[in-house]
Amino acid sequence: MDDFEPSRFFSVSLCLRGEVNGYDIINRRDVSCKSLQMEVAMTGSEIRERFLQFFKQQGHTIRPSASLMPNDPTVLFTIAGMVPFKAFFLAQGELPFYRAASSQRCLRTNDIDEVGKTARHLTFFEMLGNFSFGDYFKEEAITWGWEFLTGEMKLPEEKLWVSVFKDDDESADLWHKKMGLPRERIVPLGEDNNFWKMGETGPCGPCSEILYDMGEEVGCGRPDCKVGCDCDRYLELWNLVFTQFDRDAEGRLHPLPKRNIDTGMGLERLAAVIQGVKTNFETDLLRLIINETAALSEKRYGQAGNIDCSLRIIADHMRAITFLIFDDLLPSNEGRGYVLRSLIRRAMRQGKILGLEGAFLYRLVDSVCRVMGLAELTNRREGISQIILTEEERFLSTLKQGTNILETLIEEHRREGRPTITGAEVFRLYDTYGFPVDLTREMAKEAGLSIDEAGFSEAMETQRRRARSAGLGPTKEVPVHVDAVIRAKTEFVGYERLETKARILEIIKEDKPRPEAREGEEVEIILDVSPFYGEGGGQIGDQGILTKEGVKVEIVDTQSTPYALLHQARIVSGWIKEGDEVTARVDRRRRMNIARNHTATHLLQAALREILGAHVKQAGSLVASDRLRFDFTHPSPLTDREIRRVEELVNERIRGNIPVSTFTTTLEEAREAGAMALFTEEYGDKVRVVKIGEVSLELCGGTHTQATGELSIFQLASETGVAAGIRRIEAITGEAAYQDIRKQQETINEIAERLKTEPDRVLEKVDQLVEETRTLKDNIGHLKQRLLAIRIEHLLTSVVTVEGIKLIAAEIEGMDMGSLREAADSLAAKLEGLSIVVLCSVQEGKVFWVTRVAKELTDRVHAGKLVGELAKITGGGGGGRPDFAQAGGRDPDKLHQALARTLEIVKSYLTVPPFFLTE
């Protein structure tokens, strides 16, 4: 045992050592992943490190893996190793480095249905890559690729094949003449396989793939099987992309002035080859998680296809789930959070197939931590486990109900020969019971049915429209642009000044460039220089104006892209065109309010960590001009005392007028200094640090005040829970806080005036009124009781006898349903012998009915049926037990007509044999 410390989530028990598929494994039930060991020639972690060190020796800057959630509007997740470098490939001017290498964590869900069923499909994977931004090109990329695989990884040359684009003779010659690869192992392929493009136009270029022959026993067995076959024999290890052309609208290729290299090699695939296994799932990067799950479910991997598939899916999804939460994503019903929630629920469904009924995924986080070997991941193991556990428990509470309903639906459809579950039925499961659409789809497919995808989408869109009309959901659409449209680069100068001269580089409308825009049009504008802050890090974008002679353009929002600032604009007067010189001016008052709220979030986080503990970590934020919202990790609601202390501490530091300073340093130096990183922020080598005296040190690209005193006051508006282990504080500062305090004071003054007292005596006067009201209510209650008693005595004189049964049918004015029930009970108790009581009343235009029947009579007169008939006459309905029932009506004018028929209806029941009345 090393330094593993058991927690409340994980337990260690006795282990039995055994051998499975050639690996030395300790298999056991309910034991930490610490005890699962694999002996392999080279672990995945060692391969990763060897790759990065190899390219470091070739002059590459080694970049850490970026977040799975890129700050890029064109993609939902980081889907390839080049995503964090997109701006580098398109940027103009000086770059911080021209060679880079990384092992980038990636997430793809487009082939999620194939995960577990094939040898290679994964949702989460690591992409090893080396990149050149206008530096080296084909010869170096090919040379280093071959040297790494054959020299560093010791792969046998006779097992390696390459493919090239059919027209790329240069690459083919390099492989043959320089690397010595026989011509017969250099396979030319067409554009579909070996030509990369960003879109229909724009940067593109040929590819060269390095493939490994996995052996005839793995392939399709056909005699003509070769590179390019769909089977698993020739495994693509490494794809080398040579970006050397710019394709125009007519399809012509023009050489790029700066050629780029973009390579990608799946770590899991390379590990499978080096470790001598046939699938990604048998590598140490996944197999230990599979073994952990197998132990929990008392199953064995390799025994049955469906069991193996479930174990593989869980192992794959657990890596994705763990790292999405590590990157500060939380389960939700929208966007990226919905993908996370779906992955958790898909994995839970596979657990159910394995016989795991309760929560279990949270116990696998430790396995993922040990497999990946990242200290920062291990340090957050407990928090990640807690979020998963809470999500599992929440889903388990709805899963059973949704599953039962869906199984009933499936049975009905199969019995009636209907092959498709309607969109309305799918939406009801999703909307009412929280049942995931993908699970509905899977369960339907297993039963040989399909779902109406279009009908479901239509129902979802209808719901979104209702939500928007009710003021719910997002208030604006964030523009999404293809890379080919946004090529310009903006220099942001908004930290130093709020007004500057600028030139219009691009005008965009509906994702297409426009040469000009005229009065009344709404467009997006890219400037060469801009003082406008683009939305990011939780801070909303700036507003303001662009002006020139005869022209006024209103900037209603500013969005960041990986390449430029996108100014959403409305042409108020005049017209603009590309190349125009304008004056760009930010709304100063609005910016200052935003700055106050942003500085307040830093003070708030510092106060929360000081009062609640160092476990507090930002989990989301909104910095607007009128308020701030701050989400943070904490397991329970704050007490009134904690809320008061947080507010006091922030205001104490505001009164201290502590200087707020910013400086730029390296990411490594900032981390060593203890700087905290804000939510979803991406950082390069150089980072901006915001320092508030000795109180706060955070990496932040937002705008801030120069001193805390500029906030004036901090007022905490609310503290609520938004997700498992996540709390939310909303607050206001400065002008908004002053206006709120002023409004509260005006309200107090108005109340004091109405109560004819002084403002400082309002509370005393209110307490006095509350006590007087309570006394009056008690007196009214006593009077009602006395009045009811009198009415009951009066009603006892109006008894009608029907075939020896006492009947009272009467209206009591001004009674609610509760009072009617009480009156009926009292009358029934006072009547001797067999009795039926029918009472009604009208209140606020509604009719209330109550019937009580002696238990000895219920075989002849059913209280529920009797009240139902009477209520129907007054335009309503109801029912209940045989001895007591109640109902309502909408037509008070028919009340006396119904009462007049009571005797007739009762007589009709008494003349019918008892067995006709039973239910």
mmCIF file with all atom_site columns, N, CA, C and O in Angstrom, residues 549-587:
data_model
loop_
_atom_site.group_PDB
_atom_site.id
_atom_site.type_symbol
_atom_site.label_atom_id
_atom_site.label_alt_id
_atom_site.label_comp_id
_atom_site.label_asym_id
_atom_site.label_entity_id
_atom_site.label_seq_id
_atom_site.pdbx_PDB_ins_code
_atom_site.Cartn_x
_atom_site.Cartn_y
_atom_site.Cartn_z
_atom_site.occupancy
_atom_site.B_iso_or_equiv
_atom_site.pdbx_formal_charge
_atom_site.auth_seq_id
_atom_site.auth_comp_id
_atom_site.auth_asym_id
_atom_site.auth_atom_id
_atom_site.pdbx_PDB_model_num
ATOM 1   N N  . GLU A 1 549 ? -18.554 61.051 -39.128 1.00 0.00 ? 549 GLU A N  1
ATOM 2   C CA . GLU A 1 549 ? -19.395 62.135 -39.628 1.00 0.00 ? 549 GLU A CA 1
ATOM 3   C C  . GLU A 1 549 ? -20.635 61.575 -40.329 1.00 0.00 ? 549 GLU A C  1
ATOM 4   O O  . GLU A 1 549 ? -20.541 60.792 -41.275 1.00 0.00 ? 549 GLU A O  1
ATOM 5   N N  . GLY A 1 550 ? -21.803 61.948 -39.798 1.00 0.00 ? 550 GLY A N  1
ATOM 6   C CA . GLY A 1 550 ? -23.062 61.524 -40.396 1.00 0.00 ? 550 GLY A CA 1
ATOM 7   C C  . GLY A 1 550 ? -23.466 60.095 -40.066 1.00 0.00 ? 550 GLY A C  1
ATOM 8   O O  . GLY A 1 550 ? -24.459 59.598 -40.601 1.00 0.00 ? 550 GLY A O  1
ATOM 9   N N  . VAL A 1 551 ? -22.708 59.425 -39.196 1.00 0.00 ? 551 VAL A N  1
ATOM 10  C CA . VAL A 1 551 ? -22.955 58.006 -38.909 1.00 0.00 ? 551 VAL A CA 1
ATOM 11  C C  . VAL A 1 551 ? -22.992 57.782 -37.404 1.00 0.00 ? 551 VAL A C  1
ATOM 12  O O  . VAL A 1 551 ? -22.150 58.303 -36.660 1.00 0.00 ? 551 VAL A O  1
ATOM 13  N N  . LYS A 1 552 ? -23.979 57.008 -36.957 1.00 0.00 ? 552 LYS A N  1
ATOM 14  C CA . LYS A 1 552 ? -24.028 56.549 -35.565 1.00 0.00 ? 552 LYS A CA 1
ATOM 15  C C  . LYS A 1 552 ? -24.428 55.074 -35.573 1.00 0.00 ? 552 LYS A C  1
ATOM 16  O O  . LYS A 1 552 ? -25.454 54.696 -36.150 1.00 0.00 ? 552 LYS A O  1
ATOM 17  N N  . VAL A 1 553 ? -23.611 54.259 -34.929 1.00 0.00 ? 553 VAL A N  1
ATOM 18  C CA . VAL A 1 553 ? -23.852 52.816 -34.831 1.00 0.00 ? 553 VAL A CA 1
ATOM 19  C C  . VAL A 1 553 ? -23.930 52.445 -33.362 1.00 0.00 ? 553 VAL A C  1
ATOM 20  O O  . VAL A 1 553 ? -23.001 52.732 -32.593 1.00 0.00 ? 553 VAL A O  1
ATOM 21  N N  . GLU A 1 554 ? -25.031 51.817 -32.965 1.00 0.00 ? 554 GLU A N  1
ATOM 22  C CA . GLU A 1 554 ? -25.198 51.394 -31.574 1.00 0.00 ? 554 GLU A CA 1
ATOM 23  C C  . GLU A 1 554 ? -24.637 49.975 -31.412 1.00 0.00 ? 554 GLU A C  1
ATOM 24  O O  . GLU A 1 554 ? -25.042 49.059 -32.129 1.00 0.00 ? 554 GLU A O  1
ATOM 25  N N  . ILE A 1 555 ? -23.719 49.809 -30.490 1.00 0.00 ? 555 ILE A N  1
ATOM 26  C CA . ILE A 1 555 ? -23.188 48.473 -30.154 1.00 0.00 ? 555 ILE A CA 1
ATOM 27  C C  . ILE A 1 555 ? -24.023 47.949 -28.992 1.00 0.00 ? 555 ILE A C  1
ATOM 28  O O  . ILE A 1 555 ? -23.963 48.469 -27.884 1.00 0.00 ? 555 ILE A O  1
ATOM 29  N N  . VAL A 1 556 ? -24.800 46.900 -29.268 1.00 0.00 ? 556 VAL A N  1
ATOM 30  C CA . VAL A 1 556 ? -25.722 46.384 -28.257 1.00 0.00 ? 556 VAL A CA 1
ATOM 31  C C  . VAL A 1 556 ? -25.114 45.228 -27.459 1.00 0.00 ? 556 VAL A C  1
ATOM 32  O O  . VAL A 1 556 ? -25.608 44.879 -26.381 1.00 0.00 ? 556 VAL A O  1
ATOM 33  N N  . ASP A 1 557 ? -24.039 44.630 -27.964 1.00 0.00 ? 557 ASP A N  1
ATOM 34  C CA . ASP A 1 557 ? -23.379 43.539 -27.241 1.00 0.00 ? 557 ASP A CA 1
ATOM 35  C C  . ASP A 1 557 ? -22.040 43.288 -27.908 1.00 0.00 ? 557 ASP A C  1
ATOM 36  O O  . ASP A 1 557 ? -21.830 43.618 -29.083 1.00 0.00 ? 557 ASP A O  1
ATOM 37  N N  . THR A 1 558 ? -21.116 42.689 -27.162 1.00 0.00 ? 558 THR A N  1
ATOM 38  C CA . THR A 1 558 ? -19.812 42.324 -27.709 1.00 0.00 ? 558 THR A CA 1
ATOM 39  C C  . THR A 1 558 ? -19.511 40.887 -27.311 1.00 0.00 ? 558 THR A C  1
ATOM 40  O O  . THR A 1 558 ? -19.600 40.535 -26.127 1.00 0.00 ? 558 THR A O  1
ATOM 41  N N  . GLN A 1 559 ? -19.185 40.069 -28.298 1.00 0.00 ? 559 GLN A N  1
ATOM 42  C CA . GLN A 1 559 ? -18.887 38.658 -28.060 1.00 0.00 ? 559 GLN A CA 1
ATOM 43  C C  . GLN A 1 559 ? -17.432 38.367 -28.427 1.00 0.00 ? 559 GLN A C  1
ATOM 44  O O  . GLN A 1 559 ? -16.892 38.925 -29.383 1.00 0.00 ? 559 GLN A O  1
ATOM 45  N N  . SER A 1 560 ? -16.829 37.442 -27.669 1.00 0.00 ? 560 SER A N  1
ATOM 46  C CA . SER A 1 560 ? -15.471 37.010 -27.974 1.00 0.00 ? 560 SER A CA 1
ATOM 47  C C  . SER A 1 560 ? -15.517 35.793 -28.888 1.00 0.00 ? 560 SER A C  1
ATOM 48  O O  . SER A 1 560 ? -16.397 34.943 -28.769 1.00 0.00 ? 560 SER A O  1
ATOM 49  N N  . THR A 1 561 ? -14.575 35.722 -29.806 1.00 0.00 ? 561 THR A N  1
ATOM 50  C CA . THR A 1 561 ? -14.334 34.513 -30.589 1.00 0.00 ? 561 THR A CA 1
ATOM 51  C C  . THR A 1 561 ? -12.853 34.183 -30.424 1.00 0.00 ? 561 THR A C  1
ATOM 52  O O  . THR A 1 561 ? -12.095 35.008 -29.893 1.00 0.00 ? 561 THR A O  1
ATOM 53  N N  . PRO A 1 562 ? -12.421 33.022 -30.852 1.00 0.00 ? 562 PRO A N  1
ATOM 54  C CA . PRO A 1 562 ? -10.991 32.716 -30.720 1.00 0.00 ? 562 PRO A CA 1
ATOM 55  C C  . PRO A 1 562 ? -10.096 33.664 -31.515 1.00 0.00 ? 562 PRO A C  1
ATOM 56  O O  . PRO A 1 562 ? -8.892  33.677 -31.313 1.00 0.00 ? 562 PRO A O  1
ATOM 57  N N  . TYR A 1 563 ? -10.689 34.454 -32.427 1.00 0.00 ? 563 TYR A N  1
ATOM 58  C CA . TYR A 1 563 ? -9.865  35.243 -33.323 1.00 0.00 ? 563 TYR A CA 1
ATOM 59  C C  . TYR A 1 563 ? -10.078 36.742 -33.171 1.00 0.00 ? 563 TYR A C  1
ATOM 60  O O  . TYR A 1 563 ? -9.159  37.532 -33.332 1.00 0.00 ? 563 TYR A O  1
ATOM 61  N N  . ALA A 1 564 ? -11.297 37.153 -32.927 1.00 0.00 ? 564 ALA A N  1
ATOM 62  C CA . ALA A 1 564 ? -11.598 38.578 -32.933 1.00 0.00 ? 564 ALA A CA 1
ATOM 63  C C  . ALA A 1 564 ? -12.754 38.867 -31.998 1.00 0.00 ? 564 ALA A C  1
ATOM 64  O O  . ALA A 1 564 ? -13.417 37.957 -31.496 1.00 0.00 ? 564 ALA A O  1
ATOM 65  N N  . LEU A 1 565 ? -12.989 40.173 -31.767 1.00 0.00 ? 565 LEU A N  1
ATOM 66  C CA . LEU A 1 565 ? -14.163 40.612 -31.017 1.00 0.00 ? 565 LEU A CA 1
ATOM 67  C C  . LEU A 1 565 ? -15.288 40.878 -32.003 1.00 0.00 ? 565 LEU A C  1
ATOM 68  O O  . LEU A 1 565 ? -15.098 41.549 -33.032 1.00 0.00 ? 565 LEU A O  1
ATOM 69  N N  . LEU A 1 566 ? -16.448 40.355 -31.704 1.00 0.00 ? 566 LEU A N  1
ATOM 70  C CA . LEU A 1 566 ? -17.607 40.468 -32.584 1.00 0.00 ? 566 LEU A CA 1
ATOM 71  C C  . LEU A 1 566 ? -18.579 41.457 -31.956 1.00 0.00 ? 566 LEU A C  1
ATOM 72  O O  . LEU A 1 566 ? -19.157 41.199 -30.910 1.00 0.00 ? 566 LEU A O  1
ATOM 73  N N  . HIS A 1 567 ? -18.743 42.612 -32.597 1.00 0.00 ? 567 HIS A N  1
ATOM 74  C CA . HIS A 1 567 ? -19.600 43.684 -32.076 1.00 0.00 ? 567 HIS A CA 1
ATOM 75  C C  . HIS A 1 567 ? -20.974 43.578 -32.727 1.00 0.00 ? 567 HIS A C  1
ATOM 76  O O  . HIS A 1 567 ? -21.108 43.778 -33.944 1.00 0.00 ? 567 HIS A O  1
ATOM 77  N N  . GLN A 1 568 ? -21.988 43.249 -31.938 1.00 0.00 ? 568 GLN A N  1
ATOM 78  C CA . GLN A 1 568 ? -23.348 43.174 -32.460 1.00 0.00 ? 568 GLN A CA 1
ATOM 79  C C  . GLN A 1 568 ? -23.895 44.596 -32.512 1.00 0.00 ? 568 GLN A C  1
ATOM 80  O O  . GLN A 1 568 ? -23.985 45.278 -31.493 1.00 0.00 ? 568 GLN A O  1
ATOM 81  N N  . ALA A 1 569 ? -24.282 45.007 -33.707 1.00 0.00 ? 569 ALA A N  1
ATOM 82  C CA . ALA A 1 569 ? -24.523 46.426 -33.931 1.00 0.00 ? 569 ALA A CA 1
ATOM 83  C C  . ALA A 1 569 ? -25.843 46.693 -34.645 1.00 0.00 ? 569 ALA A C  1
ATOM 84  O O  . ALA A 1 569 ? -26.356 45.850 -35.374 1.00 0.00 ? 569 ALA A O  1
ATOM 85  N N  . ARG A 1 570 ? -26.358 47.909 -34.431 1.00 0.00 ? 570 ARG A N  1
ATOM 86  C CA . ARG A 1 570 ? -27.541 48.405 -35.144 1.00 0.00 ? 570 ARG A CA 1
ATOM 87  C C  . ARG A 1 570 ? -27.176 49.766 -35.726 1.00 0.00 ? 570 ARG A C  1
ATOM 88  O O  . ARG A 1 570 ? -26.731 50.663 -35.007 1.00 0.00 ? 570 ARG A O  1
ATOM 89  N N  . ILE A 1 571 ? -27.358 49.915 -37.040 1.00 0.00 ? 571 ILE A N  1
ATOM 90  C CA . ILE A 1 571 ? -27.013 51.170 -37.703 1.00 0.00 ? 571 ILE A CA 1
ATOM 91  C C  . ILE A 1 571 ? -28.135 52.167 -37.413 1.00 0.00 ? 571 ILE A C  1
ATOM 92  O O  . ILE A 1 571 ? -29.244 52.049 -37.949 1.00 0.00 ? 571 ILE A O  1
ATOM 93  N N  . VAL A 1 572 ? -27.852 53.154 -36.572 1.00 0.00 ? 572 VAL A N  1
ATOM 94  C CA . VAL A 1 572 ? -28.862 54.139 -36.175 1.00 0.00 ? 572 VAL A CA 1
ATOM 95  C C  . VAL A 1 572 ? -29.055 55.179 -37.261 1.00 0.00 ? 572 VAL A C  1
ATOM 96  O O  . VAL A 1 572 ? -30.181 55.556 -37.607 1.00 0.00 ? 572 VAL A O  1
ATOM 97  N N  . SER A 1 573 ? -27.956 55.644 -37.864 1.00 0.00 ? 573 SER A N  1
ATOM 98  C CA . SER A 1 573 ? -28.047 56.654 -38.919 1.00 0.00 ? 573 SER A CA 1
ATOM 99  C C  . SER A 1 573 ? -26.844 56.519 -39.839 1.00 0.00 ? 573 SER A C  1
ATOM 100 O O  . SER A 1 573 ? -25.760 56.101 -39.412 1.00 0.00 ? 573 SER A O  1
ATOM 101 N N  . GLY A 1 574 ? -27.035 56.869 -41.106 1.00 0.00 ? 574 GLY A N  1
ATOM 102 C CA . GLY A 1 574 ? -25.954 56.801 -42.078 1.00 0.00 ? 574 GLY A CA 1
ATOM 103 C C  . GLY A 1 574 ? -25.715 55.394 -42.578 1.00 0.00 ? 574 GLY A C  1
ATOM 104 O O  . GLY A 1 574 ? -26.580 54.519 -42.476 1.00 0.00 ? 574 GLY A O  1
ATOM 105 N N  . TRP A 1 575 ? -24.508 55.147 -43.083 1.00 0.00 ? 575 TRP A N  1
ATOM 106 C CA . TRP A 1 575 ? -24.137 53.813 -43.544 1.00 0.00 ? 575 TRP A CA 1
ATOM 107 C C  . TRP A 1 575 ? -22.644 53.622 -43.361 1.00 0.00 ? 575 TRP A C  1
ATOM 108 O O  . TRP A 1 575 ? -21.871 54.574 -43.302 1.00 0.00 ? 575 TRP A O  1
ATOM 109 N N  . ILE A 1 576 ? -22.244 52.359 -43.246 1.00 0.00 ? 576 ILE A N  1
ATOM 110 C CA . ILE A 1 576 ? -20.837 52.021 -43.022 1.00 0.00 ? 576 ILE A CA 1
ATOM 111 C C  . ILE A 1 576 ? -20.382 51.021 -44.069 1.00 0.00 ? 576 ILE A C  1
ATOM 112 O O  . ILE A 1 576 ? -21.195 50.301 -44.654 1.00 0.00 ? 576 ILE A O  1
ATOM 113 N N  . LYS A 1 577 ? -19.065 50.954 -44.266 1.00 0.00 ? 577 LYS A N  1
ATOM 114 C CA . LYS A 1 577 ? -18.497 49.979 -45.199 1.00 0.00 ? 577 LYS A CA 1
ATOM 115 C C  . LYS A 1 577 ? -17.159 49.503 -44.642 1.00 0.00 ? 577 LYS A C  1
ATOM 116 O O  . LYS A 1 577 ? -16.571 50.122 -43.733 1.00 0.00 ? 577 LYS A O  1
ATOM 117 N N  . GLU A 1 578 ? -16.669 48.412 -45.185 1.00 0.00 ? 578 GLU A N  1
ATOM 118 C CA . GLU A 1 578 ? -15.356 47.904 -44.783 1.00 0.00 ? 578 GLU A CA 1
ATOM 119 C C  . GLU A 1 578 ? -14.291 48.967 -45.021 1.00 0.00 ? 578 GLU A C  1
ATOM 120 O O  . GLU A 1 578 ? -14.303 49.661 -46.041 1.00 0.00 ? 578 GLU A O  1
ATOM 121 N N  . GLY A 1 579 ? -13.377 49.088 -44.070 1.00 0.00 ? 579 GLY A N  1
ATOM 122 C CA . GLY A 1 579 ? -12.296 50.059 -44.184 1.00 0.00 ? 579 GLY A CA 1
ATOM 123 C C  . GLY A 1 579 ? -12.586 51.408 -43.572 1.00 0.00 ? 579 GLY A C  1
ATOM 124 O O  . GLY A 1 579 ? -11.678 52.244 -43.446 1.00 0.00 ? 579 GLY A O  1
ATOM 125 N N  . ASP A 1 580 ? -13.841 51.673 -43.174 1.00 0.00 ? 580 ASP A N  1
ATOM 126 C CA . ASP A 1 580 ? -14.186 52.951 -42.564 1.00 0.00 ? 580 ASP A CA 1
ATOM 127 C C  . ASP A 1 580 ? -13.422 53.180 -41.262 1.00 0.00 ? 580 ASP A C  1
ATOM 128 O O  . ASP A 1 580 ? -13.247 52.249 -40.460 1.00 0.00 ? 580 ASP A O  1
ATOM 129 N N  . GLU A 1 581 ? -12.987 54.420 -41.051 1.00 0.00 ? 581 GLU A N  1
ATOM 130 C CA . GLU A 1 581 ? -12.401 54.827 -39.785 1.00 0.00 ? 581 GLU A CA 1
ATOM 131 C C  . GLU A 1 581 ? -13.521 55.365 -38.887 1.00 0.00 ? 581 GLU A C  1
ATOM 132 O O  . GLU A 1 581 ? -14.306 56.222 -39.304 1.00 0.00 ? 581 GLU A O  1
ATOM 133 N N  . VAL A 1 582 ? -13.622 54.861 -37.669 1.00 0.00 ? 582 VAL A N  1
ATOM 134 C CA . VAL A 1 582 ? -14.684 55.270 -36.748 1.00 0.00 ? 582 VAL A CA 1
ATOM 135 C C  . VAL A 1 582 ? -14.088 55.539 -35.373 1.00 0.00 ? 582 VAL A C  1
ATOM 136 O O  . VAL A 1 582 ? -12.959 55.137 -35.069 1.00 0.00 ? 582 VAL A O  1
ATOM 137 N N  . THR A 1 583 ? -14.876 56.227 -34.550 1.00 0.00 ? 583 THR A N  1
ATOM 138 C CA . THR A 1 583 ? -14.536 56.388 -33.138 1.00 0.00 ? 583 THR A CA 1
ATOM 139 C C  . THR A 1 583 ? -15.380 55.397 -32.347 1.00 0.00 ? 583 THR A C  1
ATOM 140 O O  . THR A 1 583 ? -16.607 55.396 -32.444 1.00 0.00 ? 583 THR A O  1
ATOM 141 N N  . ALA A 1 584 ? -14.722 54.524 -31.598 1.00 0.00 ? 584 ALA A N  1
ATOM 142 C CA . ALA A 1 584 ? -15.415 53.513 -30.790 1.00 0.00 ? 584 ALA A CA 1
ATOM 143 C C  . ALA A 1 584 ? -15.425 53.965 -29.339 1.00 0.00 ? 584 ALA A C  1
ATOM 144 O O  . ALA A 1 584 ? -14.362 54.237 -28.765 1.00 0.00 ? 584 ALA A O  1
ATOM 145 N N  . ARG A 1 585 ? -16.629 54.069 -28.756 1.00 0.00 ? 585 ARG A N  1
ATOM 146 C CA . ARG A 1 585 ? -16.741 54.573 -27.383 1.00 0.00 ? 585 ARG A CA 1
ATOM 147 C C  . ARG A 1 585 ? -17.632 53.654 -26.560 1.00 0.00 ? 585 ARG A C  1
ATOM 148 O O  . ARG A 1 585 ? -18.790 53.383 -26.926 1.00 0.00 ? 585 ARG A O  1
ATOM 149 N N  . VAL A 1 586 ? -17.113 53.167 -25.450 1.00 0.00 ? 586 VAL A N  1
ATOM 150 C CA . VAL A 1 586 ? -17.831 52.269 -24.543 1.00 0.00 ? 586 VAL A CA 1
ATOM 151 C C  . VAL A 1 586 ? -18.754 53.089 -23.639 1.00 0.00 ? 586 VAL A C  1
ATOM 152 O O  . VAL A 1 586 ? -18.406 54.217 -23.232 1.00 0.00 ? 586 VAL A O  1
ATOM 153 N N  . ASP A 1 587 ? -19.919 52.535 -23.314 1.00 0.00 ? 587 ASP A N  1
ATOM 154 C CA . ASP A 1 587 ? -20.823 53.139 -22.327 1.00 0.00 ? 587 ASP A CA 1
ATOM 155 C C  . ASP A 1 587 ? -20.113 53.122 -20.976 1.00 0.00 ? 587 ASP A C  1
ATOM 156 O O  . ASP A 1 587 ? -20.034 52.083 -20.308 1.00 0.00 ? 587 ASP A O  1
#
